[in-house]
mmCIF file of C-alpha atoms and ligand atoms in Angstrom:
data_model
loop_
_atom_site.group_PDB
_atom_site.id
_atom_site.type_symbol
_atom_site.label_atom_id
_atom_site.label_comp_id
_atom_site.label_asym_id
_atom_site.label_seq_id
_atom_site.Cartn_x
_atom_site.Cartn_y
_atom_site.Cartn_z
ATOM 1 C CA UNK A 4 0.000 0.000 0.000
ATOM 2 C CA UNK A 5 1.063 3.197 -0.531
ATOM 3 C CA UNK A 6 2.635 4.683 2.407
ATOM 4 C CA UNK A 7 0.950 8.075 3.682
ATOM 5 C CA UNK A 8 3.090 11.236 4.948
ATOM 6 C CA UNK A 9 0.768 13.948 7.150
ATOM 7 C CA UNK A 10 1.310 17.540 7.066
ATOM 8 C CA UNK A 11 0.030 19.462 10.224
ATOM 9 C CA UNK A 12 0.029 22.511 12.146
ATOM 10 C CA UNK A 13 -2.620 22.023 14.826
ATOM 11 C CA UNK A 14 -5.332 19.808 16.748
ATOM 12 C CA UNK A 15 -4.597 17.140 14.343
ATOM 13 C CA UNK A 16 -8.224 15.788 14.024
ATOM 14 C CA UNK A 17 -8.215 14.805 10.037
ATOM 15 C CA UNK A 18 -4.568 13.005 10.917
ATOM 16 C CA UNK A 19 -6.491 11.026 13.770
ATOM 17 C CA UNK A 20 -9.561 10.217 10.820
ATOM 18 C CA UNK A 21 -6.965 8.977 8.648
ATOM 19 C CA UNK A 22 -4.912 7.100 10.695
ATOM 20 C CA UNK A 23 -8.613 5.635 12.469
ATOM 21 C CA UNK A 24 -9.160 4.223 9.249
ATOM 22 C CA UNK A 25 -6.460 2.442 9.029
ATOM 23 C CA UNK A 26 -4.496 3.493 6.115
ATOM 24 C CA UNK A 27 -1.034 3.511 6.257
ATOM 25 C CA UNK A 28 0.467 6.464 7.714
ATOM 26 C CA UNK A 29 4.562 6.356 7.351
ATOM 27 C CA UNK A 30 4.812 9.672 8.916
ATOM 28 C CA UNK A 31 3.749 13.120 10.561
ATOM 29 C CA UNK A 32 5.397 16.548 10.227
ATOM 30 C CA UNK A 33 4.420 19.893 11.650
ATOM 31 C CA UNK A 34 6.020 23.106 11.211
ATOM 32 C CA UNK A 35 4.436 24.104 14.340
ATOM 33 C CA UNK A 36 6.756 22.074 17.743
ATOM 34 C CA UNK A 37 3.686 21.540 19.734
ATOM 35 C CA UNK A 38 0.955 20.839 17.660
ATOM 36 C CA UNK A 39 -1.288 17.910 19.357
ATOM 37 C CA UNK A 40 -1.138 15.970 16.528
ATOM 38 C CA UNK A 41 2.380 15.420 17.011
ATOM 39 C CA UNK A 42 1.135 13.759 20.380
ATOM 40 C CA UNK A 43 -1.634 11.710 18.862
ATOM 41 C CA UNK A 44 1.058 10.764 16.277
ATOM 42 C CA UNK A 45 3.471 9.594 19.105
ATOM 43 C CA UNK A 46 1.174 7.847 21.190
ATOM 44 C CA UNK A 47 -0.050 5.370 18.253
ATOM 45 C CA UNK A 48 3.825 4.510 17.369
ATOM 46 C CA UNK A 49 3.840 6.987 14.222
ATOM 47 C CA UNK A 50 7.181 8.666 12.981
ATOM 48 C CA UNK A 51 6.924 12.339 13.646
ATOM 49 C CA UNK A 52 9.309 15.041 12.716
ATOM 50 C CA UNK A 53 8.824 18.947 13.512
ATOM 51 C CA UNK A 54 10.509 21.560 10.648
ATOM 52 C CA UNK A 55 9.783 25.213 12.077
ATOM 53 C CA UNK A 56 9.329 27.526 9.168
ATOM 54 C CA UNK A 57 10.568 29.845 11.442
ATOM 55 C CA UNK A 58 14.308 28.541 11.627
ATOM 56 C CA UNK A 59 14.033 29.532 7.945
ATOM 57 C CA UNK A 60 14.811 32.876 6.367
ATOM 58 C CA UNK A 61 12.706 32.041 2.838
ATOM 59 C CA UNK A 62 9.966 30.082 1.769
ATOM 60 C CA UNK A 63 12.272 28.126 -0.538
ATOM 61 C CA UNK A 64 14.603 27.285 2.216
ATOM 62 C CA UNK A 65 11.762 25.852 4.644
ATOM 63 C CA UNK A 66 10.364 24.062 1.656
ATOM 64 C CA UNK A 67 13.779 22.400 0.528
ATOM 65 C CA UNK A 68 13.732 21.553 4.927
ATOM 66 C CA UNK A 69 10.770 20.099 4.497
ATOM 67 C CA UNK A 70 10.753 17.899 1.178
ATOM 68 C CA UNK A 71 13.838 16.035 2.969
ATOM 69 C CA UNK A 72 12.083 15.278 5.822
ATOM 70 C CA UNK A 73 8.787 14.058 3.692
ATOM 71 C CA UNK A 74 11.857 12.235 1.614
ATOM 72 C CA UNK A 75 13.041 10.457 5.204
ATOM 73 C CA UNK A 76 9.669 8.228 5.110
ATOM 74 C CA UNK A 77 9.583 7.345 0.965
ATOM 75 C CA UNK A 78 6.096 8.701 0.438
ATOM 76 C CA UNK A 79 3.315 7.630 -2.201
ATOM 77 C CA UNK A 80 0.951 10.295 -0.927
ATOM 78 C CA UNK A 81 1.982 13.548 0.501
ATOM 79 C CA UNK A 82 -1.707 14.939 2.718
ATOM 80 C CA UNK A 83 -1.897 18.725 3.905
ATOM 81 C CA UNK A 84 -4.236 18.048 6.840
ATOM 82 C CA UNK A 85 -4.742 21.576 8.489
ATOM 83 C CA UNK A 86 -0.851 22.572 7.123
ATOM 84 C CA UNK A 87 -0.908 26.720 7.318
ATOM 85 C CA UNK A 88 1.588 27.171 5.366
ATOM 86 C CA UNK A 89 1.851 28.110 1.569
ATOM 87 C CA UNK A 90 3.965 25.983 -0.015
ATOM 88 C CA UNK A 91 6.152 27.304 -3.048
ATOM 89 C CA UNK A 92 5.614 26.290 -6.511
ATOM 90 C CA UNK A 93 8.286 24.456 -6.607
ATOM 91 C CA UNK A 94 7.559 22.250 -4.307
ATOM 92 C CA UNK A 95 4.198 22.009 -5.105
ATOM 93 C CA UNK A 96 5.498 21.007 -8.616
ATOM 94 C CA UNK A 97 7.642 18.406 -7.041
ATOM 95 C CA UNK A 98 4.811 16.714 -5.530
ATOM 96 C CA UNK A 99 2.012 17.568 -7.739
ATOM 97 C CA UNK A 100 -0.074 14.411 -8.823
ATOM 98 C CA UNK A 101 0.331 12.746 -4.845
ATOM 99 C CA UNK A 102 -0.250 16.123 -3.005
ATOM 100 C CA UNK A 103 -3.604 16.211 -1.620
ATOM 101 C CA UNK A 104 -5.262 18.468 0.630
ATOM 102 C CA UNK A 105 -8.532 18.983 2.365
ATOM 103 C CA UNK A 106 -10.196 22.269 2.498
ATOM 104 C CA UNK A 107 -13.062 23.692 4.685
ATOM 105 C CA UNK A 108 -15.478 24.813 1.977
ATOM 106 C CA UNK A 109 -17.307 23.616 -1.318
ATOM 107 C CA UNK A 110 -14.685 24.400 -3.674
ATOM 108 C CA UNK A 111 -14.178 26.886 -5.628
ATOM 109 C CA UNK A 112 -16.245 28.614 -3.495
ATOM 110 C CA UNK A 113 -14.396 30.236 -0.233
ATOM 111 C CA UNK A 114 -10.542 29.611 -1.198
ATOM 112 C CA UNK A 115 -8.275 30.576 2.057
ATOM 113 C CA UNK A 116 -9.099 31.737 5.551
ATOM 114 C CA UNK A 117 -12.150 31.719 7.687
ATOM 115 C CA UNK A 118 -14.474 30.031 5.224
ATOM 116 C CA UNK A 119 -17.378 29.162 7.741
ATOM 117 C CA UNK A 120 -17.587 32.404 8.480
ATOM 118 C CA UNK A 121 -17.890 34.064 5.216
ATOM 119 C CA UNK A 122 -20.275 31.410 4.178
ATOM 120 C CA UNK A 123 -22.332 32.496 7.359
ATOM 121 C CA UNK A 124 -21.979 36.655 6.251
ATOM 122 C CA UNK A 125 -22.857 35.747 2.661
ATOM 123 C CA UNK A 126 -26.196 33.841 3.991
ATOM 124 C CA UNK A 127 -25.436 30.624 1.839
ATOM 125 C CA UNK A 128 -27.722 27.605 2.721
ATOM 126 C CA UNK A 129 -25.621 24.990 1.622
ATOM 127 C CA UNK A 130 -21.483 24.600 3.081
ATOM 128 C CA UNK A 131 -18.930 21.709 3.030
ATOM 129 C CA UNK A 132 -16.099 20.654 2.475
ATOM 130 C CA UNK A 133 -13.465 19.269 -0.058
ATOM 131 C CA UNK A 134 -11.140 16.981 -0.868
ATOM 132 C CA UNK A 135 -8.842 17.828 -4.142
ATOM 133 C CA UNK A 136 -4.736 17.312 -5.520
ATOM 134 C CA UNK A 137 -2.634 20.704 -4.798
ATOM 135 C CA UNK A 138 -1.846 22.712 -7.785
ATOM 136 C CA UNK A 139 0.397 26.081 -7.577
ATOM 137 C CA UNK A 140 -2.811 28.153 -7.147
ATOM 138 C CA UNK A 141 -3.984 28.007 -3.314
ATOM 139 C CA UNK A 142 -7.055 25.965 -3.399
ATOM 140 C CA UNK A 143 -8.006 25.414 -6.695
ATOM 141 C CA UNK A 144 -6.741 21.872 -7.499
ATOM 142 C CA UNK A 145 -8.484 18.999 -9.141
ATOM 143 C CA UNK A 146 -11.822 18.129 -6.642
ATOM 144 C CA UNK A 147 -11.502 14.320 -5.567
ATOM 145 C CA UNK A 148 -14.546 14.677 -3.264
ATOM 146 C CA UNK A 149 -17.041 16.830 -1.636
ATOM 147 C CA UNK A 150 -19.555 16.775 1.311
ATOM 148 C CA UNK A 151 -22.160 18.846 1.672
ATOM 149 C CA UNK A 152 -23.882 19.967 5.501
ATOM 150 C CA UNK A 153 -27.167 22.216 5.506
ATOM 151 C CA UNK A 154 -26.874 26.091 6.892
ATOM 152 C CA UNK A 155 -29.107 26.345 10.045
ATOM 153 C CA UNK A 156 -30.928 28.969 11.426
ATOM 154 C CA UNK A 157 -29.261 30.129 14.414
ATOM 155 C CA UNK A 158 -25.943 28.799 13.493
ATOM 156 C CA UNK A 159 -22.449 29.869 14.777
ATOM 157 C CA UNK A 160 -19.175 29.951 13.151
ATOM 158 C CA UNK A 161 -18.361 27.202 15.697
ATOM 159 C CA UNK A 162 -21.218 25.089 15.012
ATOM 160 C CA UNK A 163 -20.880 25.134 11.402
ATOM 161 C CA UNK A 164 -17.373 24.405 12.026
ATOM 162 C CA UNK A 165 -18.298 21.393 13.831
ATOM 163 C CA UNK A 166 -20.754 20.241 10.913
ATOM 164 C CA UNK A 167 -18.111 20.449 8.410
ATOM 165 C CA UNK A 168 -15.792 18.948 10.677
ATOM 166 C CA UNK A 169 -17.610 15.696 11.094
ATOM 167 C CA UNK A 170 -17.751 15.146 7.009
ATOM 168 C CA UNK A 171 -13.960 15.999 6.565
ATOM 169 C CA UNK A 172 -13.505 13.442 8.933
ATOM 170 C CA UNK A 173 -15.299 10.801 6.339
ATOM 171 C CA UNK A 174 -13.880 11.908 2.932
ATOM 172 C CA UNK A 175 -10.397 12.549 3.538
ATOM 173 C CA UNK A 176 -10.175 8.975 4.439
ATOM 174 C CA UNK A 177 -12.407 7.837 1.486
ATOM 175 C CA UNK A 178 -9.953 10.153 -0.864
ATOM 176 C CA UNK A 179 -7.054 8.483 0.604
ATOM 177 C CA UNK A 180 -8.087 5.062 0.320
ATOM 178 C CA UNK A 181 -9.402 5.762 -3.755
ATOM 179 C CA UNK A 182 -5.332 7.400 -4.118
ATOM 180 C CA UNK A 183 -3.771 4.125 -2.820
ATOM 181 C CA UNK A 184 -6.464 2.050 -4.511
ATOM 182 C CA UNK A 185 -5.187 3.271 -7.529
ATOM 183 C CA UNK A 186 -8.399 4.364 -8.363
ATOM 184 C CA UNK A 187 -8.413 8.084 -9.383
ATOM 185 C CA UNK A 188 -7.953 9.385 -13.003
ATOM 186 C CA UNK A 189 -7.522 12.766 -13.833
ATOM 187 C CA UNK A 190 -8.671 13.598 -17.158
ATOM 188 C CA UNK A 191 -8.457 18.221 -17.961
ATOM 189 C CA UNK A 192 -8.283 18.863 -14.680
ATOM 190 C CA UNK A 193 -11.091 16.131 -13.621
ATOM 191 C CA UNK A 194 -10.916 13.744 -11.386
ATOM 192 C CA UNK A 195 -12.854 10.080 -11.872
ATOM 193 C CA UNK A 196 -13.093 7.003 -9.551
ATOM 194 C CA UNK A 197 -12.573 4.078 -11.647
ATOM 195 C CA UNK A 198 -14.948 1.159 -9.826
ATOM 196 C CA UNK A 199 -18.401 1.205 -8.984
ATOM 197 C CA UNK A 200 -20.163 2.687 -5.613
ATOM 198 C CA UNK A 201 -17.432 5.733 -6.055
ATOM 199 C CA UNK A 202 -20.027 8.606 -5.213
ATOM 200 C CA UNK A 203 -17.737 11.780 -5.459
ATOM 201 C CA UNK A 204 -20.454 13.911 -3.442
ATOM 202 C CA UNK A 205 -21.552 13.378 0.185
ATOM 203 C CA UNK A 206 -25.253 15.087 1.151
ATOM 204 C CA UNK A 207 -25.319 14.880 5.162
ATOM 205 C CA UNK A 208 -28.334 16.175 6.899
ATOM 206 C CA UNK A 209 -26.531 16.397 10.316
HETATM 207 C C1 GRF B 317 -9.662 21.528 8.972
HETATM 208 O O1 GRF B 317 -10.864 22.228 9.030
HETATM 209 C C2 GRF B 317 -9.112 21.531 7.575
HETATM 210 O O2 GRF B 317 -10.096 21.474 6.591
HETATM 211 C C3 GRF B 317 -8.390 22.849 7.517
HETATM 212 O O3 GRF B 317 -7.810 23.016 8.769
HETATM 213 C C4 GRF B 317 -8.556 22.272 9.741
HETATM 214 C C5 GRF B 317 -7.606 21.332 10.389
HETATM 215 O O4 GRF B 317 -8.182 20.632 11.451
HETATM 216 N N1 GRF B 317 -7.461 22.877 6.406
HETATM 217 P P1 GRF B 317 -7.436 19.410 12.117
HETATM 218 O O5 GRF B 317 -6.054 19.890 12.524
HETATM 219 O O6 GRF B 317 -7.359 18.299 11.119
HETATM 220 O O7 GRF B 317 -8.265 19.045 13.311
#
């Protein structure tokens, strides 16, 4: 199976997801020293290693810091799993075609920062989350998968967090597992799952 390397920065929930599901995760790296990830990481046996982009004077040199450390564990799959950092083009191109990344909106709506709380200002009734490869343009890669959670009345940026948060938690897995599977084509910028019961869109009620 193709062996998994985790990108982090924080709480480390999607890592947790991924490695729950069991997919084969070779390794975890933050930029950030004590991310809780790192801990959940540790505690299950996981390799970890911690690259501060602040030790670095330029993007490129971080970057070139970090694709040696992904290089360490011999990845098929590189995953950005709440990673705050933008990564250069070159490294992006280095990667490109086993970078994936998970981002808190229906894509291409909402690209960057506080999505659930635009989506709340702009009154939209329908929010998500996606699933797609990294390209050199921040958020705008090929979609793998999306889920889709209702707007409620009375909603908080927190509580629409939380909504999202429970669907990221079932497609970055389900990505993942299509990747390793050998299963995803990407034909002009499209992506297909080869095999049948592949639904690329999630509807959750909750
Ligand atoms: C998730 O909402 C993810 O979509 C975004 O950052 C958050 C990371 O959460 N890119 P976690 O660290 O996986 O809990």
């Amino acid at each position: 199976m193709k062996s998994i390397v985790i990108l982090i920065s924080g709480r480390g929930s999607n890592l947790r997801a991924i490695v729950e599901s069991g997919l084969q995760v070779g390794a975890v790296i933050s930029n950030v020293a004590d991310a809780a990830g790192l801990d959940f990481a540790r505690a299950r046996g996981i390799a970890t290693e911690v690259v501060e982009h602040r030790a670095f004077l330029s993007r490129e040199a971080f970057d070139a810091e970090l694709a040696a450390a992904i290089e360490r564990h011999a990845p098929g799959i590189v995953t950005l799993a709440g990673f705050m950092r933008i990564l250069t083009d070159g490294f992006v191109r280095r990667y490109e075609g086993r970078l994936i990344n998970i981002h808190p909106s229906l894509l291409p709506a909402y690209p960057g920062l506080y999505t659930h709380r635009r989506a709340l200002e702009d009154g939209v009734k329908i929010h998500g989350c996606t699933v797609h490869f990294v390209t050199p343009r921040l958020d705008h890669g090929p979609i793998i998968v999306q889920a889709a959670v209702p707007v409620l009345p009375g909603d908080t940026e927190e509580a629409l967090a939380a909504r999202v948060l429970r669907q990221e938690h079932r497609i970055y897995p389900l990505a993942l597992r299509w990747f390793t599977e050998d299963r995803l084509v990407i034909e002009n910028g499209i992506v297909r799952v080869m095999g049948q019961d592949a639904s690329q869109s999630i509807l959750s009620d909750q």
